[in-house]
Coordinates of C-alpha atoms in Angstrom, one line a residue:
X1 CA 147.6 134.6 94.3
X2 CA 145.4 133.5 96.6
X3 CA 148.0 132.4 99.4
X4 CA 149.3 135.7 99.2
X5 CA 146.2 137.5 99.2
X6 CA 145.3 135.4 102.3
X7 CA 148.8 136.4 103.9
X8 CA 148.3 139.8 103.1
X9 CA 145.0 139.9 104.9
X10 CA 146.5 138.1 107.9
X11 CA 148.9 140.6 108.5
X12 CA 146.1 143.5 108.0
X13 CA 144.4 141.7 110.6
X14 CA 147.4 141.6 112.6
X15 CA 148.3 145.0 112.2
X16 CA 144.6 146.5 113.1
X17 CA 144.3 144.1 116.0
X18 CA 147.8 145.7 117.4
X19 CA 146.3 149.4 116.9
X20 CA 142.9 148.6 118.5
X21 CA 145.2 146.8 121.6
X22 CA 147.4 150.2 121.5
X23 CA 144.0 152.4 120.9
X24 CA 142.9 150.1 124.2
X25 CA 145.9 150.7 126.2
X26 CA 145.8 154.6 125.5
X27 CA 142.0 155.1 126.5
X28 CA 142.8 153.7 129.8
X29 CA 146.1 155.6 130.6
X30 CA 144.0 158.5 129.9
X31 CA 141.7 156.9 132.7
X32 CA 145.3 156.6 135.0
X33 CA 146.0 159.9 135.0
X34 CA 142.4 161.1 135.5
X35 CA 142.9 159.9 139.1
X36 CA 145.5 162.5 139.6
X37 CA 142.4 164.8 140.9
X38 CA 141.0 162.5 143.6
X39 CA 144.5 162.1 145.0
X40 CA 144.8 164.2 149.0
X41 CA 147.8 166.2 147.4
X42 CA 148.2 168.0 144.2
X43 CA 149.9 165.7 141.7
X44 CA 151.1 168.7 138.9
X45 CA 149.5 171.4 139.7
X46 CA 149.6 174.5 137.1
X47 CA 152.3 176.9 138.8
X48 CA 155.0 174.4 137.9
X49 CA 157.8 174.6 135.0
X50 CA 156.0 172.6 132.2
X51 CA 159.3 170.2 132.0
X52 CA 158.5 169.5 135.8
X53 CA 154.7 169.2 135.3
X54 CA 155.4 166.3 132.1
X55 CA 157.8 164.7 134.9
X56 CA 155.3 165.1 137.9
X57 CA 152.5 162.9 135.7
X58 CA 154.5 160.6 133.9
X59 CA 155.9 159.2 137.3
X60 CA 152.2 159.7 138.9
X61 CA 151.1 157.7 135.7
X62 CA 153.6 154.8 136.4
X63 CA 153.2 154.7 140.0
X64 CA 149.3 154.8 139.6
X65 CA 149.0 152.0 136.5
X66 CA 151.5 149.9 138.8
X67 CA 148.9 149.7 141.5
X68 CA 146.2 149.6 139.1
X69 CA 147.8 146.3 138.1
X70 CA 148.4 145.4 141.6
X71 CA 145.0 145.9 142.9
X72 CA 143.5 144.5 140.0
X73 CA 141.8 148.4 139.0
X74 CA 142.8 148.2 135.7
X75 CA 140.3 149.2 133.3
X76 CA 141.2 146.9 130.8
X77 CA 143.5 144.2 132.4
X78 CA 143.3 142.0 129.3
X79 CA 145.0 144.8 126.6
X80 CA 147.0 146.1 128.9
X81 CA 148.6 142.2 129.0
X82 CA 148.5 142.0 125.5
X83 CA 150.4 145.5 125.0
X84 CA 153.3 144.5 127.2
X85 CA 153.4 140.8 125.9
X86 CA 152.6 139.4 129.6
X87 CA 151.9 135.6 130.0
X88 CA 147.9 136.5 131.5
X89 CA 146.1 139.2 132.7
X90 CA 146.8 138.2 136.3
X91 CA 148.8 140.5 139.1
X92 CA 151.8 139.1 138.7
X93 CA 152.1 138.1 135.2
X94 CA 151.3 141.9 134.7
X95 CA 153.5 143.0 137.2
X96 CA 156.5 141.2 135.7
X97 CA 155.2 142.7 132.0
X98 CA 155.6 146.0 133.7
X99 CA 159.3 145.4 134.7
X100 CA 160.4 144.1 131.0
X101 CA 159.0 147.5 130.1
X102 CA 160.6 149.3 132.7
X103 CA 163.7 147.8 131.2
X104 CA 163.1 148.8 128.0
X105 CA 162.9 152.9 129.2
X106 CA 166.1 152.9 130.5
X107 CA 167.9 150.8 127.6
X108 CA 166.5 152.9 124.9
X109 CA 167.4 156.3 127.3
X110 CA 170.7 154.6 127.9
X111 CA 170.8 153.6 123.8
X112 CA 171.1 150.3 124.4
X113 CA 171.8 148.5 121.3
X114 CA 169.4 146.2 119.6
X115 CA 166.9 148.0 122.3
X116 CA 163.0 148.0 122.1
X117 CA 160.9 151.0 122.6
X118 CA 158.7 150.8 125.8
X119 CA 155.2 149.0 124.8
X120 CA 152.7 150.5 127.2
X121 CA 151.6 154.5 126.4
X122 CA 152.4 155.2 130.6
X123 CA 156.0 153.8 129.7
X124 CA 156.9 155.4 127.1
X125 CA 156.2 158.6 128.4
X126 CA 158.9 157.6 130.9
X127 CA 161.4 157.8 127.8
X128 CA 161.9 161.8 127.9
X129 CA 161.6 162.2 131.4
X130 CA 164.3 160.0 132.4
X131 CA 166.8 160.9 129.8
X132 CA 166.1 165.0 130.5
X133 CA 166.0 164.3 134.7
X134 CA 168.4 161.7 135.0
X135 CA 166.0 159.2 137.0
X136 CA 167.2 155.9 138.1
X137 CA 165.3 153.0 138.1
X138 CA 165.6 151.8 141.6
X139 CA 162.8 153.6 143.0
X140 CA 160.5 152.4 140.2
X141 CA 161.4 149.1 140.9
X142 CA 160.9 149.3 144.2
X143 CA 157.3 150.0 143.6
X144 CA 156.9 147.1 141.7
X145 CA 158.2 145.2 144.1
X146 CA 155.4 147.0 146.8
X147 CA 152.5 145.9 144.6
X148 CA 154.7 142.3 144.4
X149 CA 154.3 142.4 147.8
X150 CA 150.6 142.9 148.2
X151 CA 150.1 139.7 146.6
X152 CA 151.3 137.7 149.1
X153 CA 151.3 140.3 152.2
X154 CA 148.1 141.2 153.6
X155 CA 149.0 142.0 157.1
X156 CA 151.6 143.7 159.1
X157 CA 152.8 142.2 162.5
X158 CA 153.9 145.7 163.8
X159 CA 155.1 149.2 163.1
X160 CA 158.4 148.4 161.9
X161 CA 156.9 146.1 159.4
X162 CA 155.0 148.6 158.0
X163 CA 156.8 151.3 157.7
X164 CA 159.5 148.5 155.3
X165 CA 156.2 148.2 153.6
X166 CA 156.6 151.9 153.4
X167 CA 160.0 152.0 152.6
X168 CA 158.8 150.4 149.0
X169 CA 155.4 151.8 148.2
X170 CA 156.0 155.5 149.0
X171 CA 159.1 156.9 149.8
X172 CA 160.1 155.9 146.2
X173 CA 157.8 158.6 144.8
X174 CA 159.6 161.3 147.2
X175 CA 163.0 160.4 145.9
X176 CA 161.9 160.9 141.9
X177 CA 160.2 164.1 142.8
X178 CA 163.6 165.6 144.4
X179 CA 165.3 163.6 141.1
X180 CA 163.1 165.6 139.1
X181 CA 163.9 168.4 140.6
X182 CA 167.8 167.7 140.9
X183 CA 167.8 168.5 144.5
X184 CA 168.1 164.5 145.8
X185 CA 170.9 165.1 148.9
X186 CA 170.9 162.5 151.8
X187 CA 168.9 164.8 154.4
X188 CA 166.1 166.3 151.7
X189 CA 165.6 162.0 150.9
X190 CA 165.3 161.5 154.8
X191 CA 162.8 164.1 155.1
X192 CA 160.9 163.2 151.9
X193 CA 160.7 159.3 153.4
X194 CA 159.2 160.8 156.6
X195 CA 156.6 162.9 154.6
X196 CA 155.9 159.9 152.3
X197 CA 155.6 157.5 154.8
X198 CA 152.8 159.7 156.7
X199 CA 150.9 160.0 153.3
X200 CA 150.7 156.4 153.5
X201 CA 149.6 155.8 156.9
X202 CA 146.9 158.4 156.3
X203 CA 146.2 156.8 153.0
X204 CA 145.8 153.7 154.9
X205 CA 143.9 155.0 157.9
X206 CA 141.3 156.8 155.2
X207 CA 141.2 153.4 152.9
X208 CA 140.8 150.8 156.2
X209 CA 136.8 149.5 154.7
X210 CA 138.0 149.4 151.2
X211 CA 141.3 147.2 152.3
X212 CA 139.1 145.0 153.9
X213 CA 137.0 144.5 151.4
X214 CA 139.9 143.5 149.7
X215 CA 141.0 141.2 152.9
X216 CA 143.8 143.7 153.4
X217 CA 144.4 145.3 156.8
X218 CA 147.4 148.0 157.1
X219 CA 146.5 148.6 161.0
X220 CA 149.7 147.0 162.8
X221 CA 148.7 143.4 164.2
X222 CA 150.2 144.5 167.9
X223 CA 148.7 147.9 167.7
X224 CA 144.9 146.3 167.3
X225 CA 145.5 144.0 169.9
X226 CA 146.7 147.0 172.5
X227 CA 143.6 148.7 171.6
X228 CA 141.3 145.5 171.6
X229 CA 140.2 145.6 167.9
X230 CA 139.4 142.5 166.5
X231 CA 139.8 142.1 162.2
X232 CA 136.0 141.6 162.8
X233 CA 135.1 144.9 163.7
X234 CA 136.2 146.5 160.5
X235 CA 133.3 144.8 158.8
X236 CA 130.8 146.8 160.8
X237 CA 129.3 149.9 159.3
X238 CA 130.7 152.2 161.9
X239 CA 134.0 152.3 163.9
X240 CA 133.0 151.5 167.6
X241 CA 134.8 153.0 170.4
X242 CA 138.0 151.0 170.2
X243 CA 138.9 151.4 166.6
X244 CA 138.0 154.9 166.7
X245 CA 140.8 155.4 169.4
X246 CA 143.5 153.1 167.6
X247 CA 143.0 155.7 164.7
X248 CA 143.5 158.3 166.2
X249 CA 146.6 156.7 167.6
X250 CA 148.0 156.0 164.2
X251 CA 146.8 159.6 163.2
X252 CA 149.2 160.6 165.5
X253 CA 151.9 158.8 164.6
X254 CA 151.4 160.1 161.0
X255 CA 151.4 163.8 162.4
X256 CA 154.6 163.3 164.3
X257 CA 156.4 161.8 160.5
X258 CA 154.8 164.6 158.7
X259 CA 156.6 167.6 161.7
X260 CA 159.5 165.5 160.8
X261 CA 159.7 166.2 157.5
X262 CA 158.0 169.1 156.8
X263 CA 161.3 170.4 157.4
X264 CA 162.3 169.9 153.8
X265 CA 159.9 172.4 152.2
X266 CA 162.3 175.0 153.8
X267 CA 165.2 173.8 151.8
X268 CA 163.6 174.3 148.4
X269 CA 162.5 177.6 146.8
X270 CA 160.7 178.8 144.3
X271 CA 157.7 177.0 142.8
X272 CA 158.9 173.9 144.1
X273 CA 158.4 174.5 147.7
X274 CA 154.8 175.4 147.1
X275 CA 154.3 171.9 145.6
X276 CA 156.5 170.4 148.6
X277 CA 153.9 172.4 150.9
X278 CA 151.4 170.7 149.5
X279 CA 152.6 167.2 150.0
X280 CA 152.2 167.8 153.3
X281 CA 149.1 169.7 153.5
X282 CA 147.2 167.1 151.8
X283 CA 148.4 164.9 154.3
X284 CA 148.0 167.4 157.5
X285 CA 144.1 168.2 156.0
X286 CA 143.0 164.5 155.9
X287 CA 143.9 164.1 159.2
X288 CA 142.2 167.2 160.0
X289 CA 139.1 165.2 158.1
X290 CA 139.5 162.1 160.1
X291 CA 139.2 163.8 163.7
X292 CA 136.4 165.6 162.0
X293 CA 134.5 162.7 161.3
X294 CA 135.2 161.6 165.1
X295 CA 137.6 158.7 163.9
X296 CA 134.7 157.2 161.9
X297 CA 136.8 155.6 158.8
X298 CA 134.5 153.1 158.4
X299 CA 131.6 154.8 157.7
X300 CA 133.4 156.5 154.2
X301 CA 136.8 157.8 153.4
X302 CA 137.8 160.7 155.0
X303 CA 138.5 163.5 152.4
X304 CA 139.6 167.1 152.9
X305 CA 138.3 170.0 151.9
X306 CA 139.8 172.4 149.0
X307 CA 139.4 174.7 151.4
X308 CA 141.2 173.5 154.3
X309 CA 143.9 172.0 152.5
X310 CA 144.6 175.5 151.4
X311 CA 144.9 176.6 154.6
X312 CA 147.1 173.7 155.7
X313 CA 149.5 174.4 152.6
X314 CA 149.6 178.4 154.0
X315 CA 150.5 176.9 157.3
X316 CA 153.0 174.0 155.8
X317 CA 155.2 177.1 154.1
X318 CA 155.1 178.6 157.6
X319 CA 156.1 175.8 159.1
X320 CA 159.0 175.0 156.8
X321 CA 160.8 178.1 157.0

């Protein structure tokens, strides 16, 4: 009587430890997805279908608790590793935990026998989304595989290298939105990774302090030596001269991928073309709020306005047409 009342309490125990890990892993997708309003572009924003909204943030709330894991910006690093059954709480070991779930979306949407539901709360919101939009799981792999990289990359020789970097970390998130929306052709993708890629860039050029802090630097190797900026001078607490003119360099380059592809919100009508248009405003307006700040990404992250990046959006849907 007494072993089995033991055994009875050990799997109470069990069971209530599993809740308060689930209860764990819940609070902090609910602190995921509260990023959504910080980000330069809107993530779901309220004109769109509600089938298209539930898409937009469950692939905002993988892509975002991937780099959370990544960057080490979880809020709870240690449930989210218990949840998904990984090894440790470190990068990788989450990382990989973040795959085996990935798997386990697409065998219980594809009815995979003997299949196990997805662990983690982000994940499982997956499950619908996937089966109703027909997503395929190479462009959440490949950001995985971005974040995999950031643990061993931490500088980019040149252009070219970066924009592979891109190839991984962004574009992926173009290619599900125009899955989402069933429109994924081969010249809307091309567009999309030219859009994407900018955001990045600008993300980059906006995030250059906090990289470094983080012993990260995103500015192409041969592009800082052109422009005589040493890694040292993104310690100080202002850009000097010659980083502020390799910005605005890269700024440009970023404006010349977004003209490329704002192209794309042409093709699309409807609802959809107003988020498209803001895609690319977002990116166009924190340009706009890096030459405001004279190139200065050092001394804060540039972030737009609401108001301008209304008026970029009103300009973006001109543009496209």
């Amino acid at each position: 009587m007494t072993v089995r009342r033991q055994a009875a309490g050990n799997e109470q125990a069990v069971e209530q430890a599993a809740v308060g890990r689930t209860g764990s892993a819940q609070q902090a997708s609910a602190v995921v997805l509260d990023k959504a309003a910080r980000e330069n572009f809107p993530v779901a924003p309220f004109f769109m279908p509600a089938a298209m909204r539930e898409g937009l943030m469950a692939v905002y709330g993988f892509a975002r608790l991937v780099d959370d894991a990544g960057d080490g910006d979880l809020e709870d690093p240690a449930a989210t590793a218990a949840v998904l059954g990984a090894a440790d709480a470190t990068a990788g070991a989450l990382l990989e935990g973040l795959e085996t779930d990935l798997d386990r979306v697409f065998e219980t949407v594809l009815g995979t026998p003997g299949a196990e539901a997805p662990r983690h709360p982000l994940m499982a919101d997956l499950v619908p989304v996937v089966d109703r939009h027909g997503l395929t799981p190479e462009p959440f792999r490949a950001l995985i595989q971005a974040n995999r990289v950031d643990q061993t990359t931490s500088r980019y020789p040149d252009i070219d290298a970066l924009m592979g970097y891109c190839e991984l970390s962004a574009n992926p998130v173009g290619l599900l939105v125009l899955q989402l929306a069933g429109l994924a052709t081969p010249e809307r993708v091309r567009q999309s990774d030219a859009v994407c890629s900018a955001l990045q860039i600008i993300e980059h050029l906006q995030d250059v302090a906090e990289d470094r802090g983080r012993d990260r630097i995103y500015l192409p190797a041969a592009d800082m030596a052109a422009f005589e900026v040493a890694e040292a001078d993104l310690d100080a607490d202002h850009a000097g001269p010659a980083l502020r003119a390799l910005v605005a360099f890269e700024a440009q380059r970023a404006r010349v991928l977004l003209d490329r592809g704002a192209p794309l919100v042409g093709t699309v009508g409807g609802r959809l073309r107003l988020l498209l248009a803001g895609f690319a405003a977002g990116g166009y307006a924190a340009l706009d709020a890096i030459a405001a700040a004279d190139n200065d990404v050092l001394a804060g992250a540039p972030k737009p306005r609401k108001s301008r990046l209304l008026r970029e959006a009103a300009a973006t849907l001109v543009r496209g047409r």
